[in-house]
Coordinates of C-alpha atoms in Angstrom, one line a residue:
M1282 CA 129.1 97.1 104.3
K1283 CA 130.6 96.3 100.7
Q1284 CA 131.2 93.1 100.6
T1285 CA 129.0 90.5 99.0
G1286 CA 125.5 89.3 100.1
G1287 CA 124.0 85.8 100.2
D1288 CA 122.3 83.9 102.4
D1289 CA 125.5 82.8 104.4
A1290 CA 125.9 86.6 105.4
K1291 CA 122.5 86.6 106.4
R1292 CA 122.6 83.4 108.6
R1293 CA 125.9 84.7 110.3
A1294 CA 124.0 88.0 111.0
G1295 CA 120.8 86.3 112.4
E1296 CA 123.2 83.8 114.7
S1297 CA 125.0 86.7 116.0
A1298 CA 121.7 88.2 117.0
A1299 CA 120.3 85.2 118.2
D1300 CA 123.2 84.6 120.5
I1301 CA 122.4 87.9 122.7
P1302 CA 118.9 86.6 124.5
D1303 CA 119.4 85.4 128.0
D1304 CA 117.3 83.5 130.2
G1305 CA 114.1 85.1 130.9
D1306 CA 114.0 87.3 128.2
V1307 CA 111.1 88.3 125.9
V1308 CA 112.5 88.9 122.5
G1309 CA 110.8 90.4 119.7
L1310 CA 110.7 88.5 116.5
G1311 CA 111.3 90.3 113.4
T1312 CA 109.9 89.6 109.6
G1313 CA 112.0 88.4 106.7
S1314 CA 115.0 86.3 105.2
T1315 CA 117.5 87.5 107.8
A1316 CA 115.3 87.7 110.7
A1317 CA 113.9 84.2 110.1
H1318 CA 118.0 82.6 110.5
A1319 CA 117.6 84.3 114.0
I1320 CA 114.4 82.9 114.6
R1321 CA 115.9 79.5 113.5
E1322 CA 119.1 79.5 115.6
L1323 CA 116.9 80.9 119.1
G1324 CA 114.8 77.9 118.4
E1325 CA 117.8 75.8 118.4
R1326 CA 119.2 77.8 122.0
V1327 CA 115.5 77.1 123.2
D1328 CA 115.6 73.4 122.5
A1329 CA 118.8 73.3 124.2
G1330 CA 117.4 74.7 127.1
L1331 CA 117.1 78.7 127.0
D1332 CA 113.9 80.1 128.6
V1333 CA 112.7 83.0 126.5
R1334 CA 109.3 84.1 125.0
G1335 CA 109.0 85.8 121.7
I1336 CA 106.5 88.6 120.0
P1337 CA 106.2 88.2 116.6
T1338 CA 105.6 91.1 114.2
S1339 CA 104.2 89.0 111.4
F1340 CA 102.2 86.1 110.6
Q1341 CA 105.5 84.8 109.0
S1342 CA 107.5 85.2 112.1
R1343 CA 104.8 84.0 114.1
E1344 CA 104.3 80.6 112.2
L1345 CA 108.4 80.1 111.9
A1346 CA 108.6 80.7 115.6
R1347 CA 105.9 78.0 116.5
E1348 CA 107.9 75.3 114.2
A1349 CA 111.0 76.6 115.7
G1350 CA 109.5 75.8 119.5
I1351 CA 109.7 79.4 120.7
P1352 CA 107.1 79.9 123.3
L1353 CA 105.1 83.1 122.1
T1354 CA 103.3 86.0 124.0
S1355 CA 102.2 89.6 123.3
L1356 CA 102.9 93.0 123.9
D1357 CA 99.7 92.9 126.1
E1358 CA 101.4 90.7 128.4
A1359 CA 105.3 91.6 128.0
V1360 CA 107.7 94.2 127.0
P1361 CA 110.7 93.0 124.8
D1362 CA 114.0 93.1 126.3
V1363 CA 115.5 92.8 123.0
A1364 CA 113.9 93.0 119.6
I1365 CA 115.9 91.3 116.4
D1366 CA 114.8 92.5 112.9
G1367 CA 116.0 92.8 109.2
A1368 CA 116.3 95.9 107.4
D1369 CA 115.6 96.9 103.6
E1370 CA 118.5 99.6 103.8
V1371 CA 120.8 100.7 106.8
A1372 CA 122.2 104.2 106.5
A1373 CA 125.5 105.1 108.1
D1374 CA 123.9 106.8 111.0
G1375 CA 121.9 103.8 112.0
A1376 CA 118.5 105.2 110.2
L1377 CA 116.3 102.3 108.5
I1378 CA 114.0 101.7 105.5
K1379 CA 112.2 98.6 106.5
G1380 CA 108.6 97.1 105.1
G1381 CA 109.7 95.1 102.0
G1382 CA 107.5 92.4 103.3
A1383 CA 104.7 94.8 104.1
A1384 CA 105.0 94.2 108.0
H1385 CA 106.6 97.3 109.2
A1386 CA 103.7 99.0 111.4
R1387 CA 103.7 95.8 113.5
E1388 CA 107.4 95.9 113.2
K1389 CA 108.0 99.2 114.7
L1390 CA 105.5 98.7 117.4
V1391 CA 107.6 96.0 118.6
D1392 CA 111.2 97.0 118.1
S1393 CA 110.3 100.6 119.4
A1394 CA 108.9 98.9 122.4
A1395 CA 112.4 96.7 123.2
E1396 CA 114.7 97.9 125.5
R1397 CA 117.4 97.0 122.9
F1398 CA 116.6 96.8 119.1
V1399 CA 119.1 94.6 117.1
V1400 CA 119.2 95.1 113.1
V1401 CA 120.5 92.1 111.4
A1402 CA 121.4 92.1 107.6
D1403 CA 123.7 91.7 104.8
P1404 CA 126.2 94.1 103.4
T1405 CA 124.0 94.8 100.3
K1406 CA 121.6 96.7 103.0
G1407 CA 124.7 99.2 103.7
A1408 CA 124.2 102.7 102.2
E1409 CA 125.8 106.3 103.3
R1410 CA 122.3 107.7 103.1
L1411 CA 118.7 106.2 102.7
S1412 CA 117.5 106.3 99.3
Q1413 CA 115.0 103.3 98.5
P1414 CA 111.3 103.7 98.2
V1415 CA 109.6 104.2 101.6
P1416 CA 106.8 101.8 102.2
V1417 CA 103.7 103.6 103.6
E1418 CA 101.1 101.4 105.1
I1419 CA 97.8 103.2 104.4
L1420 CA 93.8 102.6 105.4
P1421 CA 92.0 101.4 102.0
D1422 CA 90.1 104.5 101.8
A1423 CA 92.6 106.9 102.0
R1424 CA 94.9 105.7 98.7
R1425 CA 94.1 108.9 96.8
P1426 CA 94.8 111.4 99.8
V1427 CA 97.6 109.8 100.9
A1428 CA 99.2 109.8 97.4
D1429 CA 98.7 113.5 97.0
A1430 CA 100.3 114.2 100.3
V1431 CA 103.2 112.3 99.4
R1432 CA 103.3 114.2 96.2
S1433 CA 103.3 117.5 97.9
A1434 CA 106.2 116.3 100.0
G1435 CA 108.6 115.3 97.1
G1436 CA 107.8 112.0 96.7
D1437 CA 106.5 109.6 93.7
P1438 CA 104.1 106.9 95.5
T1439 CA 103.0 103.7 93.8
L1440 CA 100.4 101.6 94.9
R1441 CA 102.3 97.6 95.6
A1442 CA 100.7 95.2 93.7
A1443 CA 100.7 91.5 94.8
E1444 CA 102.9 89.3 92.7
R1445 CA 100.6 85.8 92.6
K1446 CA 97.0 87.3 92.3
D1447 CA 95.7 90.2 91.1
G1448 CA 95.0 93.3 92.8
P1449 CA 97.2 95.2 95.7
V1450 CA 99.1 93.7 98.5
V1451 CA 97.3 93.7 101.7
T1452 CA 98.7 93.8 104.8
D1453 CA 98.3 91.5 108.0
N1454 CA 96.2 94.3 109.1
G1455 CA 93.9 94.8 106.1
N1456 CA 95.6 97.8 104.8
L1457 CA 97.2 99.2 101.6
V1458 CA 100.7 99.7 100.9
L1459 CA 102.4 102.7 99.1
D1460 CA 106.1 102.5 97.8
C1461 CA 107.2 105.8 97.9
E1462 CA 110.3 107.3 96.0
F1463 CA 112.0 110.2 97.6
G1464 CA 115.5 109.8 96.0
A1465 CA 118.1 110.3 98.5
I1466 CA 116.8 111.1 101.7
G1467 CA 118.7 113.8 103.4
D1468 CA 116.7 114.4 106.6
P1469 CA 114.8 111.2 107.5
G1470 CA 113.7 112.2 110.7
A1471 CA 111.8 115.2 109.2
L1472 CA 110.4 113.3 106.3
A1473 CA 109.2 110.5 109.0
A1474 CA 107.3 113.2 110.9
T1475 CA 105.8 114.5 107.9
L1476 CA 104.5 111.0 107.0
S1477 CA 103.5 110.0 110.5
A1478 CA 101.4 113.4 110.4
T1479 CA 99.2 112.8 107.2
P1480 CA 95.8 111.1 108.0
G1481 CA 95.3 107.9 106.7
V1482 CA 99.1 106.6 107.2
V1483 CA 99.1 103.6 109.3
E1484 CA 102.8 103.6 109.7
H1485 CA 105.7 104.2 107.2
G1486 CA 109.3 102.3 106.8
L1487 CA 111.4 105.0 108.0
F1488 CA 112.8 103.9 111.3
V1489 CA 115.0 106.8 112.7
D1490 CA 116.8 107.0 116.1
L1491 CA 115.7 103.3 116.9
A1492 CA 118.4 101.1 116.1
D1493 CA 120.7 100.1 119.1
E1494 CA 123.1 98.0 117.1
V1495 CA 123.4 96.5 113.5
H1496 CA 124.8 92.9 113.0
V1497 CA 126.3 92.7 109.4
G1498 CA 127.3 89.1 108.2
T1499 CA 130.3 89.3 106.2
D1500 CA 132.2 86.9 104.2
D1501 CA 134.1 85.6 107.4
G1502 CA 132.2 86.9 110.3
V1503 CA 130.1 89.8 111.4
D1504 CA 130.4 93.4 112.0
V1505 CA 128.8 94.9 114.9
T1506 CA 128.2 98.8 115.1
R1507 CA 126.5 100.3 118.2
Y1508 CA 124.7 103.9 118.4

C-alpha cells in the first residue's frame, strides 16, 4: 500500500469492486471519492443491462446513484448482498477508520448488514495500525459529556467545523461530529466498545471485523486483500 495515491488509483479500486455485483444483487453504495467511482462504474453496468438495486449511505451517494441510473431501495425492503465503501485509513488487519465525510453512521448500518463488505481505497490509506482521529457522531445535546468521556478514554476531542459556513458540521441525521485523536490505536476493538457504550454517541468511525476484502488501486492495477 505504499505507492502514490491519486484519482487514477481511486478509479481502479472503484471499478474493480463495481465488477463484483451480479444480476439480482442489492448493493450498498458508500460515500466518498473512491466509492463514487464504484457508483459511476456500476451505473455503466446497469446501463449495459445489469439488474441491481442500490442502498445509498448518504445524500451524496443517493444523488450520484440517481444520476448514474441505479434503481434504489432501502434496508426496510432488502438486505445488501454486497456493500462497496471507501475508508480514511485501513490497517493491516482490515480494521478501518471512516467518517471523513460524516456519513459513518449510515455507512456502518449498511456495510454491517451486507453479506459481503468490500472496501475501496488508494495506497495512501494504508497503515500498519490505525492512528487517525476517530470521527464520533453525537447528539447535539451530548457534546460536553461525550467529550469528557473521550478524554477519560485517552482521547482529545475536537468539534468538527463546517468549511463553507459558520458553525459545526451537521450530519445527514442532524447530529454533530467530534474528531477524537487517540494516537496509535493498539486495540481498536476495545476502543470501539468504549465509544459505543458512551451515552450520547450515535456512532463512531471505527469499523472493526467488518471488512471482507479491500481493493487498493495502484499505479498499474488493483491489489485485493481478503480477510
